[in-house]
Structure formats: structure tokens, C-alpha cells
mmCIF file of C-alpha atoms in Angstrom:
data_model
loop_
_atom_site.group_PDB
_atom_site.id
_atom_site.type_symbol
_atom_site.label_atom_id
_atom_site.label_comp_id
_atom_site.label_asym_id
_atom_site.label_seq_id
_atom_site.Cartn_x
_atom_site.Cartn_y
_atom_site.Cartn_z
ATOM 1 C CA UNK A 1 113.530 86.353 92.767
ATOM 2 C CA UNK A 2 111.611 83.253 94.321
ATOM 3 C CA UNK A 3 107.368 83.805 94.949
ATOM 4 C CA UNK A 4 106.789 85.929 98.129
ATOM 5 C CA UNK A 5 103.722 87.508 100.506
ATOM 6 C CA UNK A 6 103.478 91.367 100.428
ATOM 7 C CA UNK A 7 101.094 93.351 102.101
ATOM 8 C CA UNK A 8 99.451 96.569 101.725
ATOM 9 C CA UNK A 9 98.560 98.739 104.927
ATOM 10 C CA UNK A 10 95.232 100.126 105.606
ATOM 11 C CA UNK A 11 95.010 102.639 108.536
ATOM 12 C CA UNK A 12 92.765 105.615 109.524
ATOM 13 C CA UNK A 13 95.973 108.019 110.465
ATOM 14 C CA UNK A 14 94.936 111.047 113.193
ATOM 15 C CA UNK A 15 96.416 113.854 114.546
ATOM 16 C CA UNK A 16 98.467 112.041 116.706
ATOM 17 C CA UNK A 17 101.700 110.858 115.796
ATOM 18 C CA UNK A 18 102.122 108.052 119.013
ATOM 19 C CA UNK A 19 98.807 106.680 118.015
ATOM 20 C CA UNK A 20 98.973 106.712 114.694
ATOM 21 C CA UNK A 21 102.843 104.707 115.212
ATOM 22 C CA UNK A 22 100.955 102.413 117.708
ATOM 23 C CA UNK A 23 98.624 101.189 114.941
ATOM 24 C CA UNK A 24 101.065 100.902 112.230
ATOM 25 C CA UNK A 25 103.282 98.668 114.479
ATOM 26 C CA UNK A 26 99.667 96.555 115.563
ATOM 27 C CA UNK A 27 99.401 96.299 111.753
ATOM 28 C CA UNK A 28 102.687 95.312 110.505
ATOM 29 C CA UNK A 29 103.023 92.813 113.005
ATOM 30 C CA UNK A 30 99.505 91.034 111.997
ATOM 31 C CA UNK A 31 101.434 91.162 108.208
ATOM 32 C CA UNK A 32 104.216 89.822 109.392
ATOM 33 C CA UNK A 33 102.184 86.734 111.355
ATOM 34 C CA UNK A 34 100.549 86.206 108.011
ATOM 35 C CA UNK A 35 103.677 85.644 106.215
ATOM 36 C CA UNK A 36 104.472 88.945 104.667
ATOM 37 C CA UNK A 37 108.118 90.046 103.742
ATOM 38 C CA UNK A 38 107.610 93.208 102.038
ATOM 39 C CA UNK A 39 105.170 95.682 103.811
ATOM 40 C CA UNK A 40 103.892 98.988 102.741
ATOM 41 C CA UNK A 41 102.590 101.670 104.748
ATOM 42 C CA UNK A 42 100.341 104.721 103.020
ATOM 43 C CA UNK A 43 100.836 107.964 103.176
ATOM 44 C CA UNK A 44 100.653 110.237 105.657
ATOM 45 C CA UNK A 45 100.863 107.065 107.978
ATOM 46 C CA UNK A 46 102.469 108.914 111.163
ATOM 47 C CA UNK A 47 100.288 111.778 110.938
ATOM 48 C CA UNK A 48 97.384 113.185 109.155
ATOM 49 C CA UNK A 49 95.999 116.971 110.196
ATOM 50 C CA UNK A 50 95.767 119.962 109.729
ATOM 51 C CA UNK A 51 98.496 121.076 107.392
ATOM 52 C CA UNK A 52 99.800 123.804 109.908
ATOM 53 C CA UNK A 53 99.987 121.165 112.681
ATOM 54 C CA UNK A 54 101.397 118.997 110.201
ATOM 55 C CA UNK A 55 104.032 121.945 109.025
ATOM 56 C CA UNK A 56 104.667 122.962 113.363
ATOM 57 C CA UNK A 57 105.412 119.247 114.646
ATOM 58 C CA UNK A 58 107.424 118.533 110.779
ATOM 59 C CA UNK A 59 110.604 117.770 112.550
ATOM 60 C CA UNK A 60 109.399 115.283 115.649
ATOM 61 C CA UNK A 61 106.941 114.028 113.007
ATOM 62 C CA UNK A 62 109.798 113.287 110.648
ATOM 63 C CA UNK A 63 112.650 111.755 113.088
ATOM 64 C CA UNK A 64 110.404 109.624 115.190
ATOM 65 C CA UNK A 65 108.836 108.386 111.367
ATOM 66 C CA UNK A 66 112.052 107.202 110.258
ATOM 67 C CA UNK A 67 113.139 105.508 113.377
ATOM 68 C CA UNK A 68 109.841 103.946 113.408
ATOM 69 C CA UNK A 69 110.612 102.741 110.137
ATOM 70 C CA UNK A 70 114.029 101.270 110.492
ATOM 71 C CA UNK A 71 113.139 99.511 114.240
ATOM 72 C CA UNK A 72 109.961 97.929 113.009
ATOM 73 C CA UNK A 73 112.055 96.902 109.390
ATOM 74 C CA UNK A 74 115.064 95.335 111.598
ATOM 75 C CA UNK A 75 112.875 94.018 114.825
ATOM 76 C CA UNK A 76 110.536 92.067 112.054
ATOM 77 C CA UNK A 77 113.097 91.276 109.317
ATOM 78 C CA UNK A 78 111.295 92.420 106.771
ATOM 79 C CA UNK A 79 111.502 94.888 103.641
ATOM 80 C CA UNK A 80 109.233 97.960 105.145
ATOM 81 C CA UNK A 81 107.835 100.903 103.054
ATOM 82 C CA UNK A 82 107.268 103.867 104.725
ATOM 83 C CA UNK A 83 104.479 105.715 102.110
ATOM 84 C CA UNK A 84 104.893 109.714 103.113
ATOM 85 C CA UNK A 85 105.514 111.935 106.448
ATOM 86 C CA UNK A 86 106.806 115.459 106.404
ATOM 87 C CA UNK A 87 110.437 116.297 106.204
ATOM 88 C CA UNK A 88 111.121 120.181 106.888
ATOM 89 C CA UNK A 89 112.191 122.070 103.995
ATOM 90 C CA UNK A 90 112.365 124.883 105.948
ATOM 91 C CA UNK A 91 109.723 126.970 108.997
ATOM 92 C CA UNK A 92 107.146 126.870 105.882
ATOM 93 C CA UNK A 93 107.459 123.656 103.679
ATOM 94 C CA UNK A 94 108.016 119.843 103.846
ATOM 95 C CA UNK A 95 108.912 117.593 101.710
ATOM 96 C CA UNK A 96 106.205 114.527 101.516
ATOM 97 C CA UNK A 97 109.064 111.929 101.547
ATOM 98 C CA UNK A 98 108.106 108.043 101.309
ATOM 99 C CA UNK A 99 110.852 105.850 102.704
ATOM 100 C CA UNK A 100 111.825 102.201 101.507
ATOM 101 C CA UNK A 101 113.957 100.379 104.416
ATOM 102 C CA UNK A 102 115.899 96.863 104.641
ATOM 103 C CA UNK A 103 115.780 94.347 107.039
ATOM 104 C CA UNK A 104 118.912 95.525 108.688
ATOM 105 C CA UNK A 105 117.103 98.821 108.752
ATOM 106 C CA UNK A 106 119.435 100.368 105.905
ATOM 107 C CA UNK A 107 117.612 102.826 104.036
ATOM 108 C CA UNK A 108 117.169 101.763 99.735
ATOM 109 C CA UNK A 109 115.454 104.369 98.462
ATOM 110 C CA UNK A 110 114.044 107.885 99.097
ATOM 111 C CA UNK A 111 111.292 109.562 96.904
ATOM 112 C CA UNK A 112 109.971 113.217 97.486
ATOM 113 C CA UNK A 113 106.219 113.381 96.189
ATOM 114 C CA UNK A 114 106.401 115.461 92.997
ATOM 115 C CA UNK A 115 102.714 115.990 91.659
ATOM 116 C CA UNK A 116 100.987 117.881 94.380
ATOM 117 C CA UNK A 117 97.077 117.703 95.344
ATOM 118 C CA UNK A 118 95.398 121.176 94.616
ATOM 119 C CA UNK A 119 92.449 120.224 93.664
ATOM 120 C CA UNK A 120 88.840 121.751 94.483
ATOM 121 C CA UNK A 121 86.913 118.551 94.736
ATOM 122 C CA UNK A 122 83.540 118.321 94.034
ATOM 123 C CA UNK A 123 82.161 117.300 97.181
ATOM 124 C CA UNK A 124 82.858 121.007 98.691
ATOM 125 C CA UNK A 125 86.466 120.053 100.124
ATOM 126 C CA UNK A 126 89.236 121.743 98.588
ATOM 127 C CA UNK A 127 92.847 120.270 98.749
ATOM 128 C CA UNK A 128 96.187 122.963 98.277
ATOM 129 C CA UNK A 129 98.805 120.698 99.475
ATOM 130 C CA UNK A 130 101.322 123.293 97.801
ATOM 131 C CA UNK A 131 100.511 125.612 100.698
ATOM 132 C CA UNK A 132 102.812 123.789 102.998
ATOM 133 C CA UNK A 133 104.876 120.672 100.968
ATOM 134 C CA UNK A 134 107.783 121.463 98.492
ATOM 135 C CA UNK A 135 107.458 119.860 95.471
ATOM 136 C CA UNK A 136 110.366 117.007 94.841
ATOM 137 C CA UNK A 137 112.115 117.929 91.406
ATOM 138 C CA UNK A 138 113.739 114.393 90.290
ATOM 139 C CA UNK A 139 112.204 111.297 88.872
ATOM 140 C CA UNK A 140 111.484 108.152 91.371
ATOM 141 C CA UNK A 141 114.419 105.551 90.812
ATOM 142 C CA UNK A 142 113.906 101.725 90.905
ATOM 143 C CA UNK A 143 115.424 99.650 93.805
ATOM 144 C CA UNK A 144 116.822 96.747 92.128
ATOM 145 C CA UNK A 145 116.371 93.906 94.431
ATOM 146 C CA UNK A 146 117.250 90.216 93.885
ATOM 147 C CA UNK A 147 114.581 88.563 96.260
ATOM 148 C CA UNK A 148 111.697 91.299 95.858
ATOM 149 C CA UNK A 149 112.002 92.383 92.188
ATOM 150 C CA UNK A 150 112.651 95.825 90.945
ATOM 151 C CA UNK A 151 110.629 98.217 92.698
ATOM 152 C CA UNK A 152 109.559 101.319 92.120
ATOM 153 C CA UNK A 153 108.225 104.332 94.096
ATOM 154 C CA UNK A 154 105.562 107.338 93.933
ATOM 155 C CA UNK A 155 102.805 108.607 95.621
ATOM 156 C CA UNK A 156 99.069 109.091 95.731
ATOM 157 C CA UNK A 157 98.245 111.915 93.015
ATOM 158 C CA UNK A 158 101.247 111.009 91.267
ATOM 159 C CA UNK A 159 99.288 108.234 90.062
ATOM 160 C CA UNK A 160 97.174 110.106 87.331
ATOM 161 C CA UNK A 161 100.480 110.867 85.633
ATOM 162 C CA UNK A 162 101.287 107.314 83.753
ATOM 163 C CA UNK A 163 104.137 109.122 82.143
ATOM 164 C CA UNK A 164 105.829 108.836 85.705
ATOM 165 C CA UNK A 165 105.092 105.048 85.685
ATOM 166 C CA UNK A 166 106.297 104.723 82.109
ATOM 167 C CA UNK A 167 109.852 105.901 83.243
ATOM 168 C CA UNK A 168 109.799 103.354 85.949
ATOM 169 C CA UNK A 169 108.862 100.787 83.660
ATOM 170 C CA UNK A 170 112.317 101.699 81.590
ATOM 171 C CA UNK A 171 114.483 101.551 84.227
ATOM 172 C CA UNK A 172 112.992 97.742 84.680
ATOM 173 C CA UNK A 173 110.355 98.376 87.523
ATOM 174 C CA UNK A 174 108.209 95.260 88.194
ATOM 175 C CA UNK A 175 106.494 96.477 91.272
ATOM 176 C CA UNK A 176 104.894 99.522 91.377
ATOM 177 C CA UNK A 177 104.262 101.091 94.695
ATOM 178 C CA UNK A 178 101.121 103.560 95.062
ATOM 179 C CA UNK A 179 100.652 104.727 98.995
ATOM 180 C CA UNK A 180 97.812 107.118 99.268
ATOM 181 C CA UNK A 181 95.354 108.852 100.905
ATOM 182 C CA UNK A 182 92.964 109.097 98.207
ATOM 183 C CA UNK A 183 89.359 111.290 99.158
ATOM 184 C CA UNK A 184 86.665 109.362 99.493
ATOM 185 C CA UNK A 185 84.972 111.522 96.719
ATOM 186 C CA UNK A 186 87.577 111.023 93.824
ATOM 187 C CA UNK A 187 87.848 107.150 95.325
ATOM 188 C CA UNK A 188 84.680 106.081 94.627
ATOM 189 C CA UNK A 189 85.502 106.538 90.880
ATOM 190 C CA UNK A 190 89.251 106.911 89.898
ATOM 191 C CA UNK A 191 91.191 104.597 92.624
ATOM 192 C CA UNK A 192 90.347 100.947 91.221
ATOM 193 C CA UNK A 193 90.425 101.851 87.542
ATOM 194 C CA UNK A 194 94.154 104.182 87.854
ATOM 195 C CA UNK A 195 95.361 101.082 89.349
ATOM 196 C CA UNK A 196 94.837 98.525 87.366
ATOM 197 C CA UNK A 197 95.488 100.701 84.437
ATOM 198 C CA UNK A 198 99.411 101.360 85.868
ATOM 199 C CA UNK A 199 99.358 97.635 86.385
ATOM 200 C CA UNK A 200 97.941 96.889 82.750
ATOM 201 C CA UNK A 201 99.694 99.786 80.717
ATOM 202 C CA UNK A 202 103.136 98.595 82.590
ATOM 203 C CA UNK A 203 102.727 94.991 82.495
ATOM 204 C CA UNK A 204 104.005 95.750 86.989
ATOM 205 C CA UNK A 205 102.201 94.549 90.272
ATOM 206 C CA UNK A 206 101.003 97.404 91.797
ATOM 207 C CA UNK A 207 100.957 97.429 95.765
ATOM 208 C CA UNK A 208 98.542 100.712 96.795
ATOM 209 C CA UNK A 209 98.568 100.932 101.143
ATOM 210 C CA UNK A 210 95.910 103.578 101.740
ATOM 211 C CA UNK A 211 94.081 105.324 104.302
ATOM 212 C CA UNK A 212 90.691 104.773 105.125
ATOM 213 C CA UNK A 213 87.382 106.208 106.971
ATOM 214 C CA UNK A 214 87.608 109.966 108.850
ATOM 215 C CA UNK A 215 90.375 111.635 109.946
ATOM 216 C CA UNK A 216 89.708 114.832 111.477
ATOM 217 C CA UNK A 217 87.061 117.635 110.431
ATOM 218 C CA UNK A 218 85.827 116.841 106.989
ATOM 219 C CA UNK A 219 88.551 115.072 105.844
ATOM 220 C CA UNK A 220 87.828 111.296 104.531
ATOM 221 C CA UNK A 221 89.581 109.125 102.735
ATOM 222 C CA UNK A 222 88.564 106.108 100.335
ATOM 223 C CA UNK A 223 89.912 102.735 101.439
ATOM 224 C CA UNK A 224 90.702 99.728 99.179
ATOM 225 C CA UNK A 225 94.174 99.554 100.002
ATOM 226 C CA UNK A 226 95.225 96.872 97.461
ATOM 227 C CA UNK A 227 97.503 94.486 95.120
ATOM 228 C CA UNK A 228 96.757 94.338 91.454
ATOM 229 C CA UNK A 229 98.691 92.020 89.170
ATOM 230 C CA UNK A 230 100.334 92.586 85.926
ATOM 231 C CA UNK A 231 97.175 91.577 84.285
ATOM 232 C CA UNK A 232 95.005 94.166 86.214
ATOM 233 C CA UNK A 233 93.418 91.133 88.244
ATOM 234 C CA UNK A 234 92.628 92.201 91.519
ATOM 235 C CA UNK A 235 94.573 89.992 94.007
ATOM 236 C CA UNK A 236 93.507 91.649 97.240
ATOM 237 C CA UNK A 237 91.584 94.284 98.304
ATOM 238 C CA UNK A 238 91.101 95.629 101.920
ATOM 239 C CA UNK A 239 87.890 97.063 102.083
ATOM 240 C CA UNK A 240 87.038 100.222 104.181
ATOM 241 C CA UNK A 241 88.492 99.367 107.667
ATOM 242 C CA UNK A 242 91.544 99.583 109.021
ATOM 243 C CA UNK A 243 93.741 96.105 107.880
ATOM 244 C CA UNK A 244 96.286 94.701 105.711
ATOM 245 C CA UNK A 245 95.626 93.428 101.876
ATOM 246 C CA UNK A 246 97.576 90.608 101.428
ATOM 247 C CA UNK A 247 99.234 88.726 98.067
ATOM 248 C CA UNK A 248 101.942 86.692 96.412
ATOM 249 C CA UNK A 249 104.194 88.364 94.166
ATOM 250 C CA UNK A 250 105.053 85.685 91.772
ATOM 251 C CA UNK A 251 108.009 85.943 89.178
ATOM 252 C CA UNK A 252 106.143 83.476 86.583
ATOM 253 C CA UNK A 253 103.201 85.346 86.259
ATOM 254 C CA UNK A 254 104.944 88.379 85.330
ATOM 255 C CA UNK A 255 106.751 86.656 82.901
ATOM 256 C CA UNK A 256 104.303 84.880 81.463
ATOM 257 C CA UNK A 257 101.746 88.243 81.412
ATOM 258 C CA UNK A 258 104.706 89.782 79.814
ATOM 259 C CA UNK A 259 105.269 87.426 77.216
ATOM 260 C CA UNK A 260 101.489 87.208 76.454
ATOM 261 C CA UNK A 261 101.488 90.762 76.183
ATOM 262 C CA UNK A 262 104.439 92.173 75.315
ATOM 263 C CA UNK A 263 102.964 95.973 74.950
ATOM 264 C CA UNK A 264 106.107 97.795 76.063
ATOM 265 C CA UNK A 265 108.306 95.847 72.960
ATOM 266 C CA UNK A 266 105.292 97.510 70.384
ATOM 267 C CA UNK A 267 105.996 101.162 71.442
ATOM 268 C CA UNK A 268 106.698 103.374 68.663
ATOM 269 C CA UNK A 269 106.326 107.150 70.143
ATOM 270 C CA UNK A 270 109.348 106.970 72.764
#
């Protein structure tokens, strides 16, 4: 593993799958011009609505997401994460699936979101994504890559569980991947600080694509798409429009933050 650019997405996702695949493409490509060679998209990247919209158009929304995913991976050469769309379960459910492709377009890894957002926020807006997405049932695994690093997957809610992050760490994760949609409400307060503590506790980059600004009735979303180090240093951060957060991903750091800090060697509840 040699020093590389990755980005993190930042997109305001609508109700409109051919839009919302129009911007992603707009965006990888101005990653890609900048150098990038790993890209992340958030979640709900292809499509973010109503959750019976999302549940009727599951299976155009799902087949035109992962051909996106493996034409932009190949047509750009790069490593291309695809952070959540909708896969049918059934006429009911989906499964909130985040995709990791190659640059031959060869799919590495598949990870079906297990913590699930029902959560009555404070702001008046209350979240039941259980209504309509099927809970995944097994533990994300790590993609053990040579030129990127180990990486390893989950998604948005799933980062207030550390214990999930802790079992990637095991299995030798040294990038963490976060794609989200995080409220603006909860944002505001929890985002920065969950990051950089899966970065710190884990001694991992963390790469968090996110969605940004309003996407339909009273649904907003926070921002910051970002890339923290192992230290918790804030490498880049993407503000609240639509963009990319760009960084270097930089074997000798993590070894040397591991070696100053060598937290996961001091464990004694395993």
C-alpha cells in the first residue's frame, strides 16, 4: 500500500433516480480530475423519498444503482463505493445495501445496513426506517486490498454502535467507511464527534460521504461529508453544499499513530 487521494461524496439526493445518477457521475468525475482513486458515494445516493416511493420503484432503483456503479468504477478506473440504495426483499421490504466495486467493475464487497433509524427526533421529524428496509443479519467483512488498505464497511446509524467498528478493527480494517444521511438535527451535535471517535478508538481513517441540504418535504440532512485520520485530525471536510472532501490516505501515518498509540494491544475485556 503506497500514499493515495480518496474522496468523500457530498450530494443533495431527490426523488429522482436519473437526476440524482446525473450528479453522482458530475461528482465523481470532478474526484477523479482531482486525483482521487478510491471514491465513496453516501447513502441513499440514487434516490432519497418517500419510503413508499422508495419501496414501489426498489427494483429499477436497485438495477440501474448497480450498473451505475460498475460503469462509472470501470469508465474512470477507479475503486468506487456505492454507500446504500434499496434492494427488494420482497413487495414490502428492501435491503439498504452499500456496494464496494473495482476498477474492472467486479464487485468486492456487499454490506446490508444492520442498525436501523427509528428514532423520534427532537426537532418534530420522526424516522421508522424498519417500516420498509429488512434489517441485514451478518457482520460487515473487511476487503483486504493491497493498494487501498483493508477496508471496511457500514452505514450511517450503524455508526453509534463502536462495537461494530471494533470487529472491523479485528479482522485488520484500516479504513473505515461511514456513508450517511445523517438529519440535520442529530448532525449538528453527534456527526463530527462519532467520527473521530471510530477513527480514535480504532486507530482507522474514516471516509464519511454524506448528504446534504433538503430533500423533499421536511426531510434535511447535515452535510460535512468528510476524512478523519487515525489520530481524529480532521483532514477534509465538505461543508454544506453539494462537493467532494478530498485526502491522502497515507500508510506511515497509520503506522506511526499506531505505534504511538497502540490502544488496541492494551485491551483486556475481549
Amino acid at each position: 500500500m503506497k500514499s493515495y487521494l480518496a474522496a468523500a461524496v457530498q450530494m443533495t439526493s431527490l426523488p429522482d433516480l436519473e437526476k440524482n445518477l446525473v450528479e453522482a457521475e458530475t461528482l465523481i468525475e470532478l474526484a477523479v480530475r482531482q486525483g482521487a482513486q478510491l471514491i465513496t458515494l453516501p447513502e441513499n445516493f440514487s434516490f432519497l423519498g418517500k419510503e413508499e416511493d422508495k419501496v414501489a420503484q426498489a427494483q429499477a432503483i436497485a438495477l440501474q444503482s448497480e450498473k451505475f456503479l460498475k460503469t462509472m468504477a470501470q469508465r474512470f478506473q477507479v475503486t468506487l463505493l456505492g454507500g446504500g440504495f434499496p434492494v427488494p426483499v420482497d413487495n414490502t421490504k428492501v435491503y439498504n445495501t452499500a456496494l464496494l466495486i473495482d476498477p474492472n467493475g467486479v464487485e468486492l464487497m456487499r454490506y446490508q445496513k444492520v442498525h436501523l433509524f427509528d428514532v423520534n427526533v427532537p426537532d418534530g421529524n420522526t424516522y421508522q426506517e424498519s417500516s420498509t428496509v429488512m434489517a441485514g443479519d451478518q457482520l460487515p467483512s473487511v476487503c483486504y486490498s493491497e493498494t487501498l488498505g483493508n477496508l471496511g464497511l457500514s452505514v450511517c446509524y450503524d455508526v453509534r454502535f463502536p462495537e461494530l467498528y471494533r470487529h472491523l478493527a479485528d479482522k485488520g480494517a484500516d479504513i473505515l467507511f461511514v456513508p450517511a444521511a445523517f438529519t440535520a438535527y442529530t448532525g449538528k451535535d453527534h456527526w463530527q464527534v462519532l467520527l473521530q471517535a471510530r477513527a480514535i478508538e480504532n486507530t482507522c481513517y474514516v471516509i464519511a460521504p454524506a448528504q446534504t441540504g433538503r430533500h423533499y418535504a421536511m426531510r434535511k440532512t447535515h452535510g460535512h461529508a468528510m476524512i478523519v485520520d487515525p489520530w481524529g485530525v480532521i483532514l477534509a471536510d465538505a461543508g454544506d453544499k453539494p462537493g467532494v472532501a478530498i485526502a491522502e490516505i497515507n500508510p506511515t501515518r497509520l503506522e506511526q499513530v499506531r505505534r504511538q498509540m497502540p490502544s488496541l494491544e492494551h485491551r483486556v475485556f475481549i
